[in-house]
Amino acid sequence: GQNIDQPTEMTATEGAIVQINCTYQTSGFNGLFWYQQHAGEAPTFLSYNVLDGLEEKGRFSSFLSRSKGYSYLLLKELQMKDSASYLCAVRDGLLETGANNLFFGTGTRLTVIP
Amino acid sequence: DAGITQSPRHKVTETGTPVTLRCHQTENHRYMYWYRQDPGHGLRLIHYSYGVKDTDKGEVSDGYSVSRSKTEDFLLTLESATSSQTSVYFCAISENRDRGHEQYFGPGTRLTVT
């Protein structure tokens, strides 16, 4: 089966740096995604990793280690608007039809405090 | 933002009644997906489509059916709604010509079955 683990909740201070971890055990691997989801809204795409290493995009960075089944999302210079849930999703592979076969973690609810 | 709309945005219905949710896209993406999101669970795939009239089951397809008669529209039907189908339903689209084949989500439909 597929298993994707993230911490349920985290709290961090405005202006600080926070790291949200994701570990996974899946039958296959073809990429890892991070999404941001504000309460009552749709998930929005943040980052994609398929090779080991760090991908940086502004204040957000995402890291992947395939051998360890591990990823993290790093948020720098936290702002109040970063309070949201962060979803880790692993693509087990592409289906025969070419569609995505994504498995999502339950999400990490981040609260940014002044 | 990807052009994805869902209707209705909120619905309350009674057990045993049929319900149809609509997803409409203006991006001309090939792949469309229906997910449900429940507390304590990650997003779970219900059904997906890989082209007009081409659909397949996802992880939690029991009690649901789908149809896609046009590229832009993907319908999800609950033939006889049950309380266990109370959830938030998200439609997503993707196109494998994109770098990561990432999915973009619609705003969601909150369905309550009483």
mmCIF file with all atom_site columns, C-alpha atoms in Angstrom:
data_model
loop_
_atom_site.group_PDB
_atom_site.id
_atom_site.type_symbol
_atom_site.label_atom_id
_atom_site.label_alt_id
_atom_site.label_comp_id
_atom_site.label_asym_id
_atom_site.label_entity_id
_atom_site.label_seq_id
_atom_site.pdbx_PDB_ins_code
_atom_site.Cartn_x
_atom_site.Cartn_y
_atom_site.Cartn_z
_atom_site.occupancy
_atom_site.B_iso_or_equiv
_atom_site.pdbx_formal_charge
_atom_site.auth_seq_id
_atom_site.auth_comp_id
_atom_site.auth_asym_id
_atom_site.auth_atom_id
_atom_site.pdbx_PDB_model_num
ATOM 1   C CA . GLY A 1 1   ? 0.000   0.000  0.000   1.00 0.00 ? 1   GLY A CA 1
ATOM 2   C CA . GLN A 1 2   ? 0.885   3.659  -0.073  1.00 0.00 ? 2   GLN A CA 1
ATOM 3   C CA . ASN A 1 3   ? 1.937   5.473  3.073   1.00 0.00 ? 3   ASN A CA 1
ATOM 4   C CA . ILE A 1 4   ? 2.657   9.200  3.249   1.00 0.00 ? 4   ILE A CA 1
ATOM 5   C CA . ASP A 1 5   ? 3.366   10.810 6.614   1.00 0.00 ? 5   ASP A CA 1
ATOM 6   C CA . GLN A 1 6   ? 3.441   14.462 7.601   1.00 0.00 ? 6   GLN A CA 1
ATOM 7   C CA . PRO A 1 7   ? 3.150   16.176 10.970  1.00 0.00 ? 7   PRO A CA 1
ATOM 8   C CA . THR A 1 8   ? -0.424  17.182 11.687  1.00 0.00 ? 8   THR A CA 1
ATOM 9   C CA . GLU A 1 9   ? 0.233   20.674 12.986  1.00 0.00 ? 9   GLU A CA 1
ATOM 10  C CA . MET A 1 10  ? 3.093   23.155 13.307  1.00 0.00 ? 10  MET A CA 1
ATOM 11  C CA . THR A 1 11  ? 3.385   26.671 14.681  1.00 0.00 ? 11  THR A CA 1
ATOM 12  C CA . ALA A 1 12  ? 6.041   29.207 13.730  1.00 0.00 ? 12  ALA A CA 1
ATOM 13  C CA . THR A 1 13  ? 6.710   32.896 14.205  1.00 0.00 ? 13  THR A CA 1
ATOM 14  C CA . GLU A 1 14  ? 6.365   35.593 11.576  1.00 0.00 ? 14  GLU A CA 1
ATOM 15  C CA . GLY A 1 15  ? 9.716   36.245 9.890   1.00 0.00 ? 15  GLY A CA 1
ATOM 16  C CA . ALA A 1 16  ? 11.156  32.873 10.887  1.00 0.00 ? 16  ALA A CA 1
ATOM 17  C CA . ILE A 1 17  ? 11.980  29.768 8.853   1.00 0.00 ? 17  ILE A CA 1
ATOM 18  C CA . VAL A 1 18  ? 9.966   26.542 9.076   1.00 0.00 ? 18  VAL A CA 1
ATOM 19  C CA . GLN A 1 19  ? 10.605  23.091 7.651   1.00 0.00 ? 19  GLN A CA 1
ATOM 20  C CA . ILE A 1 20  ? 7.715   20.712 6.976   1.00 0.00 ? 20  ILE A CA 1
ATOM 21  C CA . ASN A 1 21  ? 8.755   17.094 6.550   1.00 0.00 ? 21  ASN A CA 1
ATOM 22  C CA . CYS A 1 22  ? 7.160   14.353 4.488   1.00 0.00 ? 22  CYS A CA 1
ATOM 23  C CA . THR A 1 23  ? 8.160   10.688 4.464   1.00 0.00 ? 23  THR A CA 1
ATOM 24  C CA . TYR A 1 24  ? 6.707   8.208  2.034   1.00 0.00 ? 24  TYR A CA 1
ATOM 25  C CA . GLN A 1 25  ? 6.578   4.513  1.277   1.00 0.00 ? 25  GLN A CA 1
ATOM 26  C CA . THR A 1 26  ? 5.027   3.803  -2.095  1.00 0.00 ? 26  THR A CA 1
ATOM 27  C CA . SER A 1 27  ? 5.213   0.923  -4.537  1.00 0.00 ? 27  SER A CA 1
ATOM 28  C CA . GLY A 1 28  ? 6.677   3.230  -7.170  1.00 0.00 ? 28  GLY A CA 1
ATOM 29  C CA . PHE A 1 29  ? 7.977   6.773  -7.450  1.00 0.00 ? 29  PHE A CA 1
ATOM 30  C CA . ASN A 1 30  ? 7.618   9.259  -10.257 1.00 0.00 ? 30  ASN A CA 1
ATOM 31  C CA . GLY A 1 31  ? 7.713   12.621 -8.537  1.00 0.00 ? 31  GLY A CA 1
ATOM 32  C CA . LEU A 1 32  ? 6.695   14.459 -5.365  1.00 0.00 ? 32  LEU A CA 1
ATOM 33  C CA . PHE A 1 33  ? 4.479   17.533 -5.172  1.00 0.00 ? 33  PHE A CA 1
ATOM 34  C CA . TRP A 1 34  ? 3.768   20.115 -2.507  1.00 0.00 ? 34  TRP A CA 1
ATOM 35  C CA . TYR A 1 35  ? 0.487   21.985 -2.443  1.00 0.00 ? 35  TYR A CA 1
ATOM 36  C CA . GLN A 1 36  ? -0.724  24.838 -0.249  1.00 0.00 ? 36  GLN A CA 1
ATOM 37  C CA . GLN A 1 37  ? -4.333  24.890 0.874   1.00 0.00 ? 37  GLN A CA 1
ATOM 38  C CA . HIS A 1 38  ? -5.904  27.780 2.758   1.00 0.00 ? 38  HIS A CA 1
ATOM 39  C CA . ALA A 1 39  ? -8.956  26.927 4.844   1.00 0.00 ? 39  ALA A CA 1
ATOM 40  C CA . GLY A 1 40  ? -12.033 26.528 2.668   1.00 0.00 ? 40  GLY A CA 1
ATOM 41  C CA . GLU A 1 41  ? -10.091 26.883 -0.565  1.00 0.00 ? 41  GLU A CA 1
ATOM 42  C CA . ALA A 1 42  ? -8.600  24.684 -3.269  1.00 0.00 ? 42  ALA A CA 1
ATOM 43  C CA . PRO A 1 43  ? -5.081  23.258 -3.079  1.00 0.00 ? 43  PRO A CA 1
ATOM 44  C CA . THR A 1 44  ? -2.624  25.309 -5.133  1.00 0.00 ? 44  THR A CA 1
ATOM 45  C CA . PHE A 1 45  ? 0.565   23.903 -6.634  1.00 0.00 ? 45  PHE A CA 1
ATOM 46  C CA . LEU A 1 46  ? 3.818   24.949 -4.939  1.00 0.00 ? 46  LEU A CA 1
ATOM 47  C CA . SER A 1 47  ? 6.618   22.675 -6.102  1.00 0.00 ? 47  SER A CA 1
ATOM 48  C CA . TYR A 1 48  ? 7.635   19.500 -7.857  1.00 0.00 ? 48  TYR A CA 1
ATOM 49  C CA . ASN A 1 49  ? 10.684  17.269 -7.293  1.00 0.00 ? 49  ASN A CA 1
ATOM 50  C CA . VAL A 1 50  ? 11.580  14.181 -9.252  1.00 0.00 ? 50  VAL A CA 1
ATOM 51  C CA . LEU A 1 51  ? 15.374  14.128 -8.779  1.00 0.00 ? 51  LEU A CA 1
ATOM 52  C CA . ASP A 1 52  ? 17.322  14.310 -5.528  1.00 0.00 ? 52  ASP A CA 1
ATOM 53  C CA . GLY A 1 53  ? 18.193  17.750 -4.329  1.00 0.00 ? 53  GLY A CA 1
ATOM 54  C CA . LEU A 1 54  ? 16.800  21.160 -3.623  1.00 0.00 ? 54  LEU A CA 1
ATOM 55  C CA . GLU A 1 55  ? 14.406  23.151 -5.789  1.00 0.00 ? 55  GLU A CA 1
ATOM 56  C CA . GLU A 1 56  ? 14.129  26.818 -4.875  1.00 0.00 ? 56  GLU A CA 1
ATOM 57  C CA . LYS A 1 57  ? 11.277  29.108 -5.799  1.00 0.00 ? 57  LYS A CA 1
ATOM 58  C CA . GLY A 1 58  ? 11.314  32.441 -4.036  1.00 0.00 ? 58  GLY A CA 1
ATOM 59  C CA . ARG A 1 59  ? 10.653  32.058 -0.318  1.00 0.00 ? 59  ARG A CA 1
ATOM 60  C CA . PHE A 1 60  ? 9.767   28.379 -0.778  1.00 0.00 ? 60  PHE A CA 1
ATOM 61  C CA . SER A 1 61  ? 12.192  25.515 -1.338  1.00 0.00 ? 61  SER A CA 1
ATOM 62  C CA . SER A 1 62  ? 11.575  21.794 -1.584  1.00 0.00 ? 62  SER A CA 1
ATOM 63  C CA . PHE A 1 63  ? 14.065  18.992 -1.049  1.00 0.00 ? 63  PHE A CA 1
ATOM 64  C CA . LEU A 1 64  ? 13.938  15.349 -2.074  1.00 0.00 ? 64  LEU A CA 1
ATOM 65  C CA . SER A 1 65  ? 15.921  12.257 -1.128  1.00 0.00 ? 65  SER A CA 1
ATOM 66  C CA . ARG A 1 66  ? 14.587  9.269  -3.033  1.00 0.00 ? 66  ARG A CA 1
ATOM 67  C CA . SER A 1 67  ? 16.818  6.760  -1.246  1.00 0.00 ? 67  SER A CA 1
ATOM 68  C CA . LYS A 1 68  ? 15.401  7.864  2.118   1.00 0.00 ? 68  LYS A CA 1
ATOM 69  C CA . GLY A 1 69  ? 11.818  8.321  0.957   1.00 0.00 ? 69  GLY A CA 1
ATOM 70  C CA . TYR A 1 70  ? 11.953  11.832 2.355   1.00 0.00 ? 70  TYR A CA 1
ATOM 71  C CA . SER A 1 71  ? 11.093  15.351 1.349   1.00 0.00 ? 71  SER A CA 1
ATOM 72  C CA . TYR A 1 72  ? 10.762  18.683 3.080   1.00 0.00 ? 72  TYR A CA 1
ATOM 73  C CA . LEU A 1 73  ? 9.244   22.027 2.266   1.00 0.00 ? 73  LEU A CA 1
ATOM 74  C CA . LEU A 1 74  ? 11.167  25.021 3.587   1.00 0.00 ? 74  LEU A CA 1
ATOM 75  C CA . LEU A 1 75  ? 9.385   28.327 4.041   1.00 0.00 ? 75  LEU A CA 1
ATOM 76  C CA . LYS A 1 76  ? 11.551  31.382 4.706   1.00 0.00 ? 76  LYS A CA 1
ATOM 77  C CA . GLU A 1 77  ? 10.650  34.832 5.990   1.00 0.00 ? 77  GLU A CA 1
ATOM 78  C CA . LEU A 1 78  ? 7.282   33.601 7.165   1.00 0.00 ? 78  LEU A CA 1
ATOM 79  C CA . GLN A 1 79  ? 4.300   35.844 6.650   1.00 0.00 ? 79  GLN A CA 1
ATOM 80  C CA . MET A 1 80  ? 0.877   35.683 8.271   1.00 0.00 ? 80  MET A CA 1
ATOM 81  C CA . LYS A 1 81  ? -0.609  34.710 4.908   1.00 0.00 ? 81  LYS A CA 1
ATOM 82  C CA . ASP A 1 82  ? 1.477   31.509 4.973   1.00 0.00 ? 82  ASP A CA 1
ATOM 83  C CA . SER A 1 83  ? -0.901  30.121 7.596   1.00 0.00 ? 83  SER A CA 1
ATOM 84  C CA . ALA A 1 84  ? -2.418  27.212 5.674   1.00 0.00 ? 84  ALA A CA 1
ATOM 85  C CA . SER A 1 85  ? -2.268  23.456 5.255   1.00 0.00 ? 85  SER A CA 1
ATOM 86  C CA . TYR A 1 86  ? 0.596   22.033 3.233   1.00 0.00 ? 86  TYR A CA 1
ATOM 87  C CA . LEU A 1 87  ? -0.054  18.809 1.367   1.00 0.00 ? 87  LEU A CA 1
ATOM 88  C CA . CYS A 1 88  ? 2.611   16.364 0.275   1.00 0.00 ? 88  CYS A CA 1
ATOM 89  C CA . ALA A 1 89  ? 1.657   14.169 -2.690  1.00 0.00 ? 89  ALA A CA 1
ATOM 90  C CA . VAL A 1 90  ? 3.603   11.344 -4.287  1.00 0.00 ? 90  VAL A CA 1
ATOM 91  C CA . ARG A 1 91  ? 3.111   10.210 -7.850  1.00 0.00 ? 91  ARG A CA 1
ATOM 92  C CA . ASP A 1 92  ? 3.330   6.447  -7.736  1.00 0.00 ? 92  ASP A CA 1
ATOM 93  C CA . GLY A 1 93  ? 3.645   6.438  -11.511 1.00 0.00 ? 93  GLY A CA 1
ATOM 94  C CA . LEU A 1 94  ? 1.685   7.297  -14.574 1.00 0.00 ? 94  LEU A CA 1
ATOM 95  C CA . LEU A 1 95  ? -1.319  5.115  -15.249 1.00 0.00 ? 95  LEU A CA 1
ATOM 96  C CA . GLU A 1 96  ? -1.504  3.242  -18.543 1.00 0.00 ? 96  GLU A CA 1
ATOM 97  C CA . THR A 1 97  ? -3.749  6.030  -19.768 1.00 0.00 ? 97  THR A CA 1
ATOM 98  C CA . GLY A 1 98  ? -1.048  8.608  -19.010 1.00 0.00 ? 98  GLY A CA 1
ATOM 99  C CA . ALA A 1 99  ? -3.015  10.088 -16.127 1.00 0.00 ? 99  ALA A CA 1
ATOM 100 C CA . ASN A 1 100 ? -1.456  10.888 -12.780 1.00 0.00 ? 100 ASN A CA 1
ATOM 101 C CA . ASN A 1 101 ? -1.606  8.369  -9.966  1.00 0.00 ? 101 ASN A CA 1
ATOM 102 C CA . LEU A 1 102 ? -1.161  10.708 -6.996  1.00 0.00 ? 102 LEU A CA 1
ATOM 103 C CA . PHE A 1 103 ? -1.343  9.799  -3.330  1.00 0.00 ? 103 PHE A CA 1
ATOM 104 C CA . PHE A 1 104 ? -1.754  12.604 -0.809  1.00 0.00 ? 104 PHE A CA 1
ATOM 105 C CA . GLY A 1 105 ? -0.699  12.909 2.785   1.00 0.00 ? 105 GLY A CA 1
ATOM 106 C CA . THR A 1 106 ? -3.214  14.241 5.290   1.00 0.00 ? 106 THR A CA 1
ATOM 107 C CA . GLY A 1 107 ? -1.544  17.652 5.305   1.00 0.00 ? 107 GLY A CA 1
ATOM 108 C CA . THR A 1 108 ? 0.299   19.795 7.842   1.00 0.00 ? 108 THR A CA 1
ATOM 109 C CA . ARG A 1 109 ? -1.609  22.740 9.261   1.00 0.00 ? 109 ARG A CA 1
ATOM 110 C CA . LEU A 1 110 ? 0.836   25.606 9.747   1.00 0.00 ? 110 LEU A CA 1
ATOM 111 C CA . THR A 1 111 ? -0.068  28.504 12.011  1.00 0.00 ? 111 THR A CA 1
ATOM 112 C CA . VAL A 1 112 ? 2.070   31.627 11.793  1.00 0.00 ? 112 VAL A CA 1
ATOM 113 C CA . ILE A 1 113 ? 1.957   33.782 14.909  1.00 0.00 ? 113 ILE A CA 1
ATOM 114 C CA . PRO A 1 114 ? 3.084   37.410 15.289  1.00 0.00 ? 114 PRO A CA 1
ATOM 115 C CA . ASP B 2 1   ? -4.907  30.513 -12.243 1.00 0.00 ? 1   ASP B CA 1
ATOM 116 C CA . ALA B 2 2   ? -6.167  27.570 -14.244 1.00 0.00 ? 2   ALA B CA 1
ATOM 117 C CA . GLY B 2 3   ? -9.710  28.080 -15.488 1.00 0.00 ? 3   GLY B CA 1
ATOM 118 C CA . ILE B 2 4   ? -11.648 25.526 -13.495 1.00 0.00 ? 4   ILE B CA 1
ATOM 119 C CA . THR B 2 5   ? -15.104 26.023 -12.052 1.00 0.00 ? 5   THR B CA 1
ATOM 120 C CA . GLN B 2 6   ? -17.315 23.701 -10.062 1.00 0.00 ? 6   GLN B CA 1
ATOM 121 C CA . SER B 2 7   ? -21.053 23.802 -9.516  1.00 0.00 ? 7   SER B CA 1
ATOM 122 C CA . PRO B 2 8   ? -22.793 23.882 -7.216  1.00 0.00 ? 8   PRO B CA 1
ATOM 123 C CA . ARG B 2 9   ? -20.372 25.199 -4.598  1.00 0.00 ? 9   ARG B CA 1
ATOM 124 C CA . HIS B 2 10  ? -22.559 24.042 -1.732  1.00 0.00 ? 10  HIS B CA 1
ATOM 125 C CA . LYS B 2 11  ? -25.340 21.475 -1.622  1.00 0.00 ? 11  LYS B CA 1
ATOM 126 C CA . VAL B 2 12  ? -27.441 19.862 1.060   1.00 0.00 ? 12  VAL B CA 1
ATOM 127 C CA . THR B 2 13  ? -29.381 16.782 0.049   1.00 0.00 ? 13  THR B CA 1
ATOM 128 C CA . GLU B 2 14  ? -31.234 13.914 1.647   1.00 0.00 ? 14  GLU B CA 1
ATOM 129 C CA . THR B 2 15  ? -30.145 10.299 1.858   1.00 0.00 ? 15  THR B CA 1
ATOM 130 C CA . GLY B 2 16  ? -31.242 8.311  -1.163  1.00 0.00 ? 16  GLY B CA 1
ATOM 131 C CA . THR B 2 17  ? -31.484 11.204 -3.606  1.00 0.00 ? 17  THR B CA 1
ATOM 132 C CA . PRO B 2 18  ? -29.331 11.444 -6.754  1.00 0.00 ? 18  PRO B CA 1
ATOM 133 C CA . VAL B 2 19  ? -26.782 14.259 -6.945  1.00 0.00 ? 19  VAL B CA 1
ATOM 134 C CA . THR B 2 20  ? -24.680 15.494 -9.844  1.00 0.00 ? 20  THR B CA 1
ATOM 135 C CA . LEU B 2 21  ? -21.666 17.740 -9.479  1.00 0.00 ? 21  LEU B CA 1
ATOM 136 C CA . ARG B 2 22  ? -20.201 19.542 -12.447 1.00 0.00 ? 22  ARG B CA 1
ATOM 137 C CA . CYS B 2 23  ? -16.625 20.493 -13.270 1.00 0.00 ? 23  CYS B CA 1
ATOM 138 C CA . HIS B 2 24  ? -15.907 22.847 -16.154 1.00 0.00 ? 24  HIS B CA 1
ATOM 139 C CA . GLN B 2 25  ? -12.464 23.774 -17.517 1.00 0.00 ? 25  GLN B CA 1
ATOM 140 C CA . THR B 2 26  ? -11.344 26.314 -20.088 1.00 0.00 ? 26  THR B CA 1
ATOM 141 C CA . GLU B 2 27  ? -7.743  25.047 -20.369 1.00 0.00 ? 27  GLU B CA 1
ATOM 142 C CA . ASN B 2 28  ? -8.369  22.250 -22.890 1.00 0.00 ? 28  ASN B CA 1
ATOM 143 C CA . HIS B 2 29  ? -6.471  19.820 -20.618 1.00 0.00 ? 29  HIS B CA 1
ATOM 144 C CA . ARG B 2 30  ? -6.789  16.164 -21.469 1.00 0.00 ? 30  ARG B CA 1
ATOM 145 C CA . TYR B 2 31  ? -6.979  14.724 -17.954 1.00 0.00 ? 31  TYR B CA 1
ATOM 146 C CA . MET B 2 32  ? -9.670  15.465 -15.381 1.00 0.00 ? 32  MET B CA 1
ATOM 147 C CA . TYR B 2 33  ? -10.047 14.037 -11.888 1.00 0.00 ? 33  TYR B CA 1
ATOM 148 C CA . TRP B 2 34  ? -12.566 13.945 -9.062  1.00 0.00 ? 34  TRP B CA 1
ATOM 149 C CA . TYR B 2 35  ? -11.274 13.782 -5.469  1.00 0.00 ? 35  TYR B CA 1
ATOM 150 C CA . ARG B 2 36  ? -12.922 13.865 -2.090  1.00 0.00 ? 36  ARG B CA 1
ATOM 151 C CA . GLN B 2 37  ? -11.335 15.420 0.978   1.00 0.00 ? 37  GLN B CA 1
ATOM 152 C CA . ASP B 2 38  ? -12.254 14.328 4.485   1.00 0.00 ? 38  ASP B CA 1
ATOM 153 C CA . PRO B 2 39  ? -10.728 15.089 7.902   1.00 0.00 ? 39  PRO B CA 1
ATOM 154 C CA . GLY B 2 40  ? -7.989  12.593 8.746   1.00 0.00 ? 40  GLY B CA 1
ATOM 155 C CA . HIS B 2 41  ? -7.610  11.534 5.135   1.00 0.00 ? 41  HIS B CA 1
ATOM 156 C CA . GLY B 2 42  ? -5.613  12.953 2.304   1.00 0.00 ? 42  GLY B CA 1
ATOM 157 C CA . LEU B 2 43  ? -7.294  13.808 -0.948  1.00 0.00 ? 43  LEU B CA 1
ATOM 158 C CA . ARG B 2 44  ? -8.563  10.543 -2.409  1.00 0.00 ? 44  ARG B CA 1
ATOM 159 C CA . LEU B 2 45  ? -9.206  9.880  -6.062  1.00 0.00 ? 45  LEU B CA 1
ATOM 160 C CA . ILE B 2 46  ? -12.758 8.855  -6.979  1.00 0.00 ? 46  ILE B CA 1
ATOM 161 C CA . HIS B 2 47  ? -12.666 8.685  -10.782 1.00 0.00 ? 47  HIS B CA 1
ATOM 162 C CA . TYR B 2 48  ? -10.663 10.245 -13.544 1.00 0.00 ? 48  TYR B CA 1
ATOM 163 C CA . SER B 2 49  ? -10.949 10.849 -17.280 1.00 0.00 ? 49  SER B CA 1
ATOM 164 C CA . TYR B 2 50  ? -8.269  10.620 -19.941 1.00 0.00 ? 50  TYR B CA 1
ATOM 165 C CA . GLY B 2 51  ? -10.373 11.919 -22.809 1.00 0.00 ? 51  GLY B CA 1
ATOM 166 C CA . VAL B 2 52  ? -13.929 12.402 -24.051 1.00 0.00 ? 52  VAL B CA 1
ATOM 167 C CA . LYS B 2 53  ? -15.961 9.335  -23.058 1.00 0.00 ? 53  LYS B CA 1
ATOM 168 C CA . ASP B 2 54  ? -12.822 7.758  -21.512 1.00 0.00 ? 54  ASP B CA 1
ATOM 169 C CA . THR B 2 55  ? -12.989 7.301  -17.750 1.00 0.00 ? 55  THR B CA 1
ATOM 170 C CA . ASP B 2 56  ? -11.642 4.948  -15.122 1.00 0.00 ? 56  ASP B CA 1
ATOM 171 C CA . LYS B 2 57  ? -12.026 4.223  -11.414 1.00 0.00 ? 57  LYS B CA 1
ATOM 172 C CA . GLY B 2 58  ? -9.895  5.594  -8.637  1.00 0.00 ? 58  GLY B CA 1
ATOM 173 C CA . GLU B 2 59  ? -9.245  4.513  -5.073  1.00 0.00 ? 59  GLU B CA 1
ATOM 174 C CA . VAL B 2 60  ? -12.754 5.226  -3.678  1.00 0.00 ? 60  VAL B CA 1
ATOM 175 C CA . SER B 2 61  ? -15.132 4.807  -6.624  1.00 0.00 ? 61  SER B CA 1
ATOM 176 C CA . ASP B 2 62  ? -17.941 2.792  -4.986  1.00 0.00 ? 62  ASP B CA 1
ATOM 177 C CA . GLY B 2 63  ? -21.238 4.694  -5.081  1.00 0.00 ? 63  GLY B CA 1
ATOM 178 C CA . TYR B 2 64  ? -20.050 7.164  -7.726  1.00 0.00 ? 64  TYR B CA 1
ATOM 179 C CA . SER B 2 65  ? -20.235 7.356  -11.495 1.00 0.00 ? 65  SER B CA 1
ATOM 180 C CA . VAL B 2 66  ? -18.817 9.884  -13.952 1.00 0.00 ? 66  VAL B CA 1
ATOM 181 C CA . SER B 2 67  ? -19.300 11.063 -17.498 1.00 0.00 ? 67  SER B CA 1
ATOM 182 C CA . ARG B 2 68  ? -17.379 13.226 -19.918 1.00 0.00 ? 68  ARG B CA 1
ATOM 183 C CA . SER B 2 69  ? -19.186 14.097 -23.113 1.00 0.00 ? 69  SER B CA 1
ATOM 184 C CA . LYS B 2 70  ? -17.066 17.169 -23.905 1.00 0.00 ? 70  LYS B CA 1
ATOM 185 C CA . THR B 2 71  ? -13.430 18.009 -23.243 1.00 0.00 ? 71  THR B CA 1
ATOM 186 C CA . GLU B 2 72  ? -14.396 20.840 -20.920 1.00 0.00 ? 72  GLU B CA 1
ATOM 187 C CA . ASP B 2 73  ? -16.988 19.098 -18.726 1.00 0.00 ? 73  ASP B CA 1
ATOM 188 C CA . PHE B 2 74  ? -16.631 16.254 -16.235 1.00 0.00 ? 74  PHE B CA 1
ATOM 189 C CA . LEU B 2 75  ? -19.668 15.214 -14.202 1.00 0.00 ? 75  LEU B CA 1
ATOM 190 C CA . LEU B 2 76  ? -19.704 13.267 -10.950 1.00 0.00 ? 76  LEU B CA 1
ATOM 191 C CA . THR B 2 77  ? -22.949 11.524 -9.991  1.00 0.00 ? 77  THR B CA 1
ATOM 192 C CA . LEU B 2 78  ? -23.953 10.022 -6.697  1.00 0.00 ? 78  LEU B CA 1
ATOM 193 C CA . GLU B 2 79  ? -26.745 7.684  -7.760  1.00 0.00 ? 79  GLU B CA 1
ATOM 194 C CA . SER B 2 80  ? -28.229 7.418  -4.269  1.00 0.00 ? 80  SER B CA 1
ATOM 195 C CA . ALA B 2 81  ? -26.504 9.673  -1.771  1.00 0.00 ? 81  ALA B CA 1
ATOM 196 C CA . THR B 2 82  ? -25.496 8.326  1.646   1.00 0.00 ? 82  THR B CA 1
ATOM 197 C CA . SER B 2 83  ? -24.293 10.133 4.769   1.00 0.00 ? 83  SER B CA 1
ATOM 198 C CA . SER B 2 84  ? -20.795 8.683  4.235   1.00 0.00 ? 84  SER B CA 1
ATOM 199 C CA . GLN B 2 85  ? -20.605 10.744 1.047   1.00 0.00 ? 85  GLN B CA 1
ATOM 200 C CA . THR B 2 86  ? -20.762 13.997 2.994   1.00 0.00 ? 86  THR B CA 1
ATOM 201 C CA . SER B 2 87  ? -17.470 15.563 1.986   1.00 0.00 ? 87  SER B CA 1
ATOM 202 C CA . VAL B 2 88  ? -15.733 18.292 0.059   1.00 0.00 ? 88  VAL B CA 1
ATOM 203 C CA . TYR B 2 89  ? -15.311 17.341 -3.590  1.00 0.00 ? 89  TYR B CA 1
ATOM 204 C CA . PHE B 2 90  ? -12.532 18.750 -5.729  1.00 0.00 ? 90  PHE B CA 1
ATOM 205 C CA . CYS B 2 91  ? -12.112 18.535 -9.447  1.00 0.00 ? 91  CYS B CA 1
ATOM 206 C CA . ALA B 2 92  ? -8.598  18.716 -10.903 1.00 0.00 ? 92  ALA B CA 1
ATOM 207 C CA . ILE B 2 93  ? -7.079  18.906 -14.355 1.00 0.00 ? 93  ILE B CA 1
ATOM 208 C CA . SER B 2 94  ? -3.662  18.108 -15.780 1.00 0.00 ? 94  SER B CA 1
ATOM 209 C CA . GLU B 2 95  ? -1.843  17.872 -19.060 1.00 0.00 ? 95  GLU B CA 1
ATOM 210 C CA . ASN B 2 96  ? 1.285   15.779 -19.466 1.00 0.00 ? 96  ASN B CA 1
ATOM 211 C CA . ARG B 2 97  ? 2.990   18.310 -21.662 1.00 0.00 ? 97  ARG B CA 1
ATOM 212 C CA . ASP B 2 98  ? 3.565   20.379 -18.494 1.00 0.00 ? 98  ASP B CA 1
ATOM 213 C CA . ARG B 2 99  ? 6.940   19.932 -16.803 1.00 0.00 ? 99  ARG B CA 1
ATOM 214 C CA . GLY B 2 100 ? 5.684   18.007 -13.825 1.00 0.00 ? 100 GLY B CA 1
ATOM 215 C CA . HIS B 2 101 ? 2.265   17.001 -15.128 1.00 0.00 ? 101 HIS B CA 1
ATOM 216 C CA . GLU B 2 102 ? 1.019   18.839 -12.038 1.00 0.00 ? 102 GLU B CA 1
ATOM 217 C CA . GLN B 2 103 ? -2.656  18.996 -11.243 1.00 0.00 ? 103 GLN B CA 1
ATOM 218 C CA . TYR B 2 104 ? -4.663  22.190 -10.842 1.00 0.00 ? 104 TYR B CA 1
ATOM 219 C CA . PHE B 2 105 ? -7.702  22.139 -8.618  1.00 0.00 ? 105 PHE B CA 1
ATOM 220 C CA . GLY B 2 106 ? -11.133 23.708 -8.827  1.00 0.00 ? 106 GLY B CA 1
ATOM 221 C CA . PRO B 2 107 ? -12.653 25.630 -5.887  1.00 0.00 ? 107 PRO B CA 1
ATOM 222 C CA . GLY B 2 108 ? -14.486 22.613 -4.457  1.00 0.00 ? 108 GLY B CA 1
ATOM 223 C CA . THR B 2 109 ? -18.062 21.613 -3.708  1.00 0.00 ? 109 THR B CA 1
ATOM 224 C CA . ARG B 2 110 ? -19.163 21.100 -0.126  1.00 0.00 ? 110 ARG B CA 1
ATOM 225 C CA . LEU B 2 111 ? -21.809 18.358 -0.080  1.00 0.00 ? 111 LEU B CA 1
ATOM 226 C CA . THR B 2 112 ? -23.851 17.489 2.981   1.00 0.00 ? 112 THR B CA 1
ATOM 227 C CA . VAL B 2 113 ? -26.077 14.413 2.954   1.00 0.00 ? 113 VAL B CA 1
ATOM 228 C CA . THR B 2 114 ? -28.648 14.409 5.766   1.00 0.00 ? 114 THR B CA 1
#
